[in-house]
């Protein structure tokens, strides 16, 4: 089987004004090796243009610094070797800006696997329009239904479910 997990690093890989933080990258790589993960979905990478996180010989890093509501950055570490050859990241038919989608091509009679790496801000958070959360959830639902028609779907990430308040 395939093992996957998600981890919100809270801009722990690269701060907006700094280069990638090698210690956090090494901690992530150590964790995925120790847990024998095939895929790690990472949220709030803080990765910006020119500050690409690097994998190693065992894992390859795929990312989009614009993904996630507010452009917080999303990425995947994917085990190198046979799995890496069957992966596509940033699917063109995805519509959810809060997600970075990854497809693992199925082998034989095994269906394709679609993994959504999701980051949604807390509803009402500073700088987040009130409708951003519900709009992102709607887009995520539409993408999920779309990809469920093509294969299996897994959602990983930080959905920040605190969305209401008593009035």
C-alpha atoms as an extended CHARMM CRD file, in Angstrom:
* protein
*
       167  EXT
         1         1  UNK       CA              0.0000000000        0.0000000000        0.0000000000  PROA      1               0.0000000000
         2         2  UNK       CA              0.8360000000        3.6410000000       -0.1140000000  PROA      2               0.0000000000
         3         3  UNK       CA              1.4460000000        5.7780000000        2.9930000000  PROA      3               0.0000000000
         4         4  UNK       CA              0.6670000000        9.5120000000        2.9450000000  PROA      4               0.0000000000
         5         5  UNK       CA              0.3780000000       12.2320000000        5.5770000000  PROA      5               0.0000000000
         6         6  UNK       CA             -0.0090000000       15.9940000000        5.9050000000  PROA      6               0.0000000000
         7         7  UNK       CA              1.9720000000       18.5230000000        7.9720000000  PROA      7               0.0000000000
         8         8  UNK       CA              1.3720000000       22.2580000000        8.4340000000  PROA      8               0.0000000000
         9         9  UNK       CA              4.8150000000       23.7520000000        9.0270000000  PROA      9               0.0000000000
        10        10  UNK       CA              3.4700000000       27.2660000000        9.7040000000  PROA      10              0.0000000000
        11        11  UNK       CA              5.9170000000       28.9120000000        7.2910000000  PROA      11              0.0000000000
        12        12  UNK       CA              8.6450000000       26.7630000000        8.7480000000  PROA      12              0.0000000000
        13        13  UNK       CA             10.4170000000       25.8850000000        5.5150000000  PROA      13              0.0000000000
        14        14  UNK       CA             11.0620000000       29.3930000000        4.1990000000  PROA      14              0.0000000000
        15        15  UNK       CA             10.0880000000       32.6620000000        5.8320000000  PROA      15              0.0000000000
        16        16  UNK       CA              8.8470000000       35.3890000000        3.4920000000  PROA      16              0.0000000000
        17        17  UNK       CA             12.1000000000       37.3290000000        3.8390000000  PROA      17              0.0000000000
        18        18  UNK       CA             14.5220000000       34.4390000000        4.1610000000  PROA      18              0.0000000000
        19        19  UNK       CA             16.0120000000       31.4910000000        2.3580000000  PROA      19              0.0000000000
        20        20  UNK       CA             14.7460000000       27.9740000000        3.0380000000  PROA      20              0.0000000000
        21        21  UNK       CA             15.3820000000       26.7960000000        6.5760000000  PROA      21              0.0000000000
        22        22  UNK       CA             17.5220000000       23.6760000000        6.1650000000  PROA      22              0.0000000000
        23        23  UNK       CA             16.8000000000       22.4380000000        9.7060000000  PROA      23              0.0000000000
        24        24  UNK       CA             13.0330000000       22.2610000000        9.0810000000  PROA      24              0.0000000000
        25        25  UNK       CA             13.5920000000       20.6020000000        5.7070000000  PROA      25              0.0000000000
        26        26  UNK       CA             15.8660000000       18.0260000000        7.3420000000  PROA      26              0.0000000000
        27        27  UNK       CA             13.2690000000       17.4530000000       10.0940000000  PROA      27              0.0000000000
        28        28  UNK       CA             10.5930000000       16.8450000000        7.4540000000  PROA      28              0.0000000000
        29        29  UNK       CA             12.8100000000       14.4540000000        5.5030000000  PROA      29              0.0000000000
        30        30  UNK       CA             13.7760000000       12.6100000000        8.6880000000  PROA      30              0.0000000000
        31        31  UNK       CA             10.1110000000       12.2340000000        9.6580000000  PROA      31              0.0000000000
        32        32  UNK       CA              9.0040000000       10.8720000000        6.2990000000  PROA      32              0.0000000000
        33        33  UNK       CA             11.9220000000        8.4300000000        6.2320000000  PROA      33              0.0000000000
        34        34  UNK       CA             11.2660000000        7.2520000000        9.8150000000  PROA      34              0.0000000000
        35        35  UNK       CA              7.5700000000        6.7560000000        9.1090000000  PROA      35              0.0000000000
        36        36  UNK       CA              8.2800000000        5.2380000000        5.6690000000  PROA      36              0.0000000000
        37        37  UNK       CA              5.9000000000        7.6800000000        3.9790000000  PROA      37              0.0000000000
        38        38  UNK       CA              5.5150000000        7.6780000000        0.2250000000  PROA      38              0.0000000000
        39        39  UNK       CA              3.9920000000       11.1760000000        0.1210000000  PROA      39              0.0000000000
        40        40  UNK       CA              4.0130000000       14.0970000000        2.5790000000  PROA      40              0.0000000000
        41        41  UNK       CA              1.6720000000       17.0260000000        1.8630000000  PROA      41              0.0000000000
        42        42  UNK       CA              3.0900000000       20.2250000000        3.4250000000  PROA      42              0.0000000000
        43        43  UNK       CA              1.0290000000       23.3660000000        4.1190000000  PROA      43              0.0000000000
        44        44  UNK       CA              2.1050000000       26.9730000000        4.8070000000  PROA      44              0.0000000000
        45        45  UNK       CA              5.5450000000       26.4450000000        3.3390000000  PROA      45              0.0000000000
        46        46  UNK       CA              6.2340000000       30.1750000000        3.0320000000  PROA      46              0.0000000000
        47        47  UNK       CA              8.0960000000       29.2450000000       -0.1030000000  PROA      47              0.0000000000
        48        48  UNK       CA              8.4690000000       32.0460000000       -2.6070000000  PROA      48              0.0000000000
        49        49  UNK       CA              9.9760000000       32.4180000000       -6.0540000000  PROA      49              0.0000000000
        50        50  UNK       CA             13.6630000000       31.5360000000       -6.0590000000  PROA      50              0.0000000000
        51        51  UNK       CA             13.4790000000       29.8690000000       -2.6330000000  PROA      51              0.0000000000
        52        52  UNK       CA             12.6430000000       26.3520000000       -3.7010000000  PROA      52              0.0000000000
        53        53  UNK       CA             12.9670000000       23.7020000000       -1.0290000000  PROA      53              0.0000000000
        54        54  UNK       CA             15.1590000000       20.8190000000       -2.0890000000  PROA      54              0.0000000000
        55        55  UNK       CA             14.5200000000       17.1720000000       -1.5360000000  PROA      55              0.0000000000
        56        56  UNK       CA             17.2770000000       14.6000000000       -1.5430000000  PROA      56              0.0000000000
        57        57  UNK       CA             18.0320000000       11.3400000000       -3.3400000000  PROA      57              0.0000000000
        58        58  UNK       CA             15.1200000000        9.6590000000       -1.5500000000  PROA      58              0.0000000000
        59        59  UNK       CA             12.4020000000       12.3350000000       -1.8870000000  PROA      59              0.0000000000
        60        60  UNK       CA             11.5980000000       14.9470000000       -4.5200000000  PROA      60              0.0000000000
        61        61  UNK       CA              9.9190000000       18.2570000000       -3.6320000000  PROA      61              0.0000000000
        62        62  UNK       CA              7.0250000000       19.6050000000       -5.7420000000  PROA      62              0.0000000000
        63        63  UNK       CA              5.4790000000       22.9430000000       -4.7860000000  PROA      63              0.0000000000
        64        64  UNK       CA              3.4100000000       25.9600000000       -5.7050000000  PROA      64              0.0000000000
        65        65  UNK       CA              4.1540000000       29.1130000000       -3.7150000000  PROA      65              0.0000000000
        66        66  UNK       CA              0.7910000000       30.6300000000       -4.7480000000  PROA      66              0.0000000000
        67        67  UNK       CA             -1.3840000000       27.7090000000       -3.6420000000  PROA      67              0.0000000000
        68        68  UNK       CA             -3.5050000000       27.9110000000       -0.5130000000  PROA      68              0.0000000000
        69        69  UNK       CA             -5.8510000000       30.7760000000        0.2660000000  PROA      69              0.0000000000
        70        70  UNK       CA             -3.6780000000       33.8490000000        0.7730000000  PROA      70              0.0000000000
        71        71  UNK       CA             -0.7660000000       32.2780000000       -1.1180000000  PROA      71              0.0000000000
        72        72  UNK       CA              0.6580000000       30.5260000000        1.9400000000  PROA      72              0.0000000000
        73        73  UNK       CA              2.3530000000       27.8750000000       -0.1990000000  PROA      73              0.0000000000
        74        74  UNK       CA              1.7320000000       24.1520000000       -0.5570000000  PROA      74              0.0000000000
        75        75  UNK       CA              4.0170000000       21.3100000000       -1.5320000000  PROA      75              0.0000000000
        76        76  UNK       CA              4.5600000000       17.5630000000       -1.6320000000  PROA      76              0.0000000000
        77        77  UNK       CA              7.5660000000       15.4270000000       -0.8330000000  PROA      77              0.0000000000
        78        78  UNK       CA              7.2830000000       12.3000000000       -3.0190000000  PROA      78              0.0000000000
        79        79  UNK       CA              9.4050000000        9.1810000000       -2.6460000000  PROA      79              0.0000000000
        80        80  UNK       CA             11.8160000000        8.9170000000       -5.5620000000  PROA      80              0.0000000000
        81        81  UNK       CA             11.9210000000        5.8490000000       -7.7690000000  PROA      81              0.0000000000
        82        82  UNK       CA              8.9260000000        4.1150000000       -9.2880000000  PROA      82              0.0000000000
        83        83  UNK       CA              6.3210000000        6.2500000000       -7.5050000000  PROA      83              0.0000000000
        84        84  UNK       CA              7.8820000000        9.5140000000       -8.6430000000  PROA      84              0.0000000000
        85        85  UNK       CA              7.5850000000        8.3680000000      -12.2640000000  PROA      85              0.0000000000
        86        86  UNK       CA              3.7920000000        7.9860000000      -11.8460000000  PROA      86              0.0000000000
        87        87  UNK       CA              3.1200000000       11.4050000000      -10.2600000000  PROA      87              0.0000000000
        88        88  UNK       CA              1.6790000000       14.5840000000      -11.7560000000  PROA      88              0.0000000000
        89        89  UNK       CA              1.3740000000       17.7470000000       -9.6160000000  PROA      89              0.0000000000
        90        90  UNK       CA             -0.6850000000       20.8780000000      -10.2590000000  PROA      90              0.0000000000
        91        91  UNK       CA             -3.4750000000       19.3210000000      -12.2960000000  PROA      91              0.0000000000
        92        92  UNK       CA             -4.8150000000       21.6660000000      -15.0060000000  PROA      92              0.0000000000
        93        93  UNK       CA             -8.4770000000       20.6770000000      -14.4860000000  PROA      93              0.0000000000
        94        94  UNK       CA             -8.4130000000       21.6220000000      -10.7680000000  PROA      94              0.0000000000
        95        95  UNK       CA            -10.2280000000       24.8400000000       -9.8570000000  PROA      95              0.0000000000
        96        96  UNK       CA             -9.6140000000       25.1790000000       -6.1000000000  PROA      96              0.0000000000
        97        97  UNK       CA             -7.0100000000       27.9030000000       -5.4440000000  PROA      97              0.0000000000
        98        98  UNK       CA             -6.7120000000       26.6590000000       -1.8460000000  PROA      98              0.0000000000
        99        99  UNK       CA             -5.3820000000       23.2980000000       -3.0610000000  PROA      99              0.0000000000
       100       100  UNK       CA             -2.4530000000       21.7380000000       -4.8000000000  PROA      100             0.0000000000
       101       101  UNK       CA             -3.5550000000       18.4750000000       -6.4100000000  PROA      101             0.0000000000
       102       102  UNK       CA             -1.3310000000       15.4800000000       -7.0350000000  PROA      102             0.0000000000
       103       103  UNK       CA             -2.2630000000       12.4680000000       -9.1710000000  PROA      103             0.0000000000
       104       104  UNK       CA             -0.6240000000        9.0780000000       -8.7730000000  PROA      104             0.0000000000
       105       105  UNK       CA             -1.2200000000        7.0330000000      -11.9000000000  PROA      105             0.0000000000
       106       106  UNK       CA             -2.7480000000        3.6670000000      -11.1180000000  PROA      106             0.0000000000
       107       107  UNK       CA             -1.0410000000        0.4830000000      -12.2210000000  PROA      107             0.0000000000
       108       108  UNK       CA             -2.9400000000       -2.3140000000      -13.9230000000  PROA      108             0.0000000000
       109       109  UNK       CA             -6.4570000000       -2.4590000000      -12.4800000000  PROA      109             0.0000000000
       110       110  UNK       CA             -5.6260000000       -0.0400000000       -9.6590000000  PROA      110             0.0000000000
       111       111  UNK       CA             -7.3940000000        3.3190000000      -10.1820000000  PROA      111             0.0000000000
       112       112  UNK       CA             -5.5750000000        6.6430000000      -10.2090000000  PROA      112             0.0000000000
       113       113  UNK       CA             -5.2200000000        8.3090000000       -6.8060000000  PROA      113             0.0000000000
       114       114  UNK       CA             -5.8930000000       12.0450000000       -6.4740000000  PROA      114             0.0000000000
       115       115  UNK       CA             -4.5260000000       13.8000000000       -3.3800000000  PROA      115             0.0000000000
       116       116  UNK       CA             -5.6020000000       17.3370000000       -2.4780000000  PROA      116             0.0000000000
       117       117  UNK       CA             -3.1280000000       19.2640000000       -0.3420000000  PROA      117             0.0000000000
       118       118  UNK       CA             -5.3610000000       21.9590000000        1.1980000000  PROA      118             0.0000000000
       119       119  UNK       CA             -4.7710000000       25.0990000000        3.2400000000  PROA      119             0.0000000000
       120       120  UNK       CA             -7.7050000000       27.2510000000        4.3280000000  PROA      120             0.0000000000
       121       121  UNK       CA             -7.2970000000       30.2200000000        6.6880000000  PROA      121             0.0000000000
       122       122  UNK       CA             -9.4210000000       30.5360000000        9.8010000000  PROA      122             0.0000000000
       123       123  UNK       CA            -12.6950000000       32.1760000000        8.7810000000  PROA      123             0.0000000000
       124       124  UNK       CA            -12.5000000000       35.8710000000        9.5830000000  PROA      124             0.0000000000
       125       125  UNK       CA             -8.6930000000       35.8530000000        9.8830000000  PROA      125             0.0000000000
       126       126  UNK       CA             -6.9280000000       39.1290000000        9.2010000000  PROA      126             0.0000000000
       127       127  UNK       CA             -6.6150000000       39.7240000000        5.4820000000  PROA      127             0.0000000000
       128       128  UNK       CA             -9.0180000000       36.9340000000        4.5390000000  PROA      128             0.0000000000
       129       129  UNK       CA            -12.2760000000       38.0630000000        2.9220000000  PROA      129             0.0000000000
       130       130  UNK       CA            -15.3280000000       36.6710000000        4.7210000000  PROA      130             0.0000000000
       131       131  UNK       CA            -16.3750000000       34.6330000000        1.6940000000  PROA      131             0.0000000000
       132       132  UNK       CA            -12.8900000000       33.2200000000        1.0300000000  PROA      132             0.0000000000
       133       133  UNK       CA            -13.4440000000       30.2010000000        3.2620000000  PROA      133             0.0000000000
       134       134  UNK       CA            -16.8280000000       29.1710000000        1.8600000000  PROA      134             0.0000000000
       135       135  UNK       CA            -15.7280000000       29.8960000000       -1.7190000000  PROA      135             0.0000000000
       136       136  UNK       CA            -12.6660000000       27.6890000000       -1.2200000000  PROA      136             0.0000000000
       137       137  UNK       CA            -14.7930000000       24.9170000000        0.3110000000  PROA      137             0.0000000000
       138       138  UNK       CA            -17.1660000000       25.0650000000       -2.6640000000  PROA      138             0.0000000000
       139       139  UNK       CA            -14.2530000000       24.8310000000       -5.1070000000  PROA      139             0.0000000000
       140       140  UNK       CA            -12.7260000000       21.9650000000       -3.0840000000  PROA      140             0.0000000000
       141       141  UNK       CA            -16.0560000000       20.1050000000       -3.1570000000  PROA      141             0.0000000000
       142       142  UNK       CA            -16.3570000000       20.6040000000       -6.9290000000  PROA      142             0.0000000000
       143       143  UNK       CA            -12.7940000000       19.3820000000       -7.5210000000  PROA      143             0.0000000000
       144       144  UNK       CA            -13.3430000000       16.4090000000       -5.2100000000  PROA      144             0.0000000000
       145       145  UNK       CA            -16.4760000000       15.3560000000       -7.0950000000  PROA      145             0.0000000000
       146       146  UNK       CA            -14.6930000000       15.8440000000      -10.4260000000  PROA      146             0.0000000000
       147       147  UNK       CA            -11.6760000000       13.7200000000       -9.4810000000  PROA      147             0.0000000000
       148       148  UNK       CA            -13.8280000000       11.1000000000       -7.6950000000  PROA      148             0.0000000000
       149       149  UNK       CA            -15.2790000000       10.3810000000      -11.1450000000  PROA      149             0.0000000000
       150       150  UNK       CA            -11.7650000000        9.5200000000      -12.3460000000  PROA      150             0.0000000000
       151       151  UNK       CA            -10.3120000000        7.6100000000       -9.3790000000  PROA      151             0.0000000000
       152       152  UNK       CA             -9.8470000000        7.6070000000       -5.6170000000  PROA      152             0.0000000000
       153       153  UNK       CA             -9.6170000000       10.9260000000       -3.7230000000  PROA      153             0.0000000000
       154       154  UNK       CA             -7.7650000000       11.7590000000       -0.4960000000  PROA      154             0.0000000000
       155       155  UNK       CA             -7.8370000000       15.1520000000        1.2340000000  PROA      155             0.0000000000
       156       156  UNK       CA             -4.8040000000       16.1360000000        3.3200000000  PROA      156             0.0000000000
       157       157  UNK       CA             -4.0960000000       19.4790000000        4.8800000000  PROA      157             0.0000000000
       158       158  UNK       CA             -5.2480000000       22.1880000000        7.2170000000  PROA      158             0.0000000000
       159       159  UNK       CA             -8.9430000000       23.0180000000        6.8040000000  PROA      159             0.0000000000
       160       160  UNK       CA             -9.0590000000       25.3120000000        9.8780000000  PROA      160             0.0000000000
       161       161  UNK       CA            -12.6010000000       24.3010000000       10.8240000000  PROA      161             0.0000000000
       162       162  UNK       CA            -13.2460000000       27.1970000000       13.2500000000  PROA      162             0.0000000000
       163       163  UNK       CA            -15.6970000000       28.9910000000       10.9910000000  PROA      163             0.0000000000
       164       164  UNK       CA            -18.4370000000       30.5090000000       13.0880000000  PROA      164             0.0000000000
       165       165  UNK       CA            -19.3070000000       32.4440000000       16.1570000000  PROA      165             0.0000000000
       166       166  UNK       CA            -22.4210000000       32.6910000000       18.2870000000  PROA      166             0.0000000000
       167       167  UNK       CA            -24.2740000000       35.9440000000       17.8310000000  PROA      167             0.0000000000
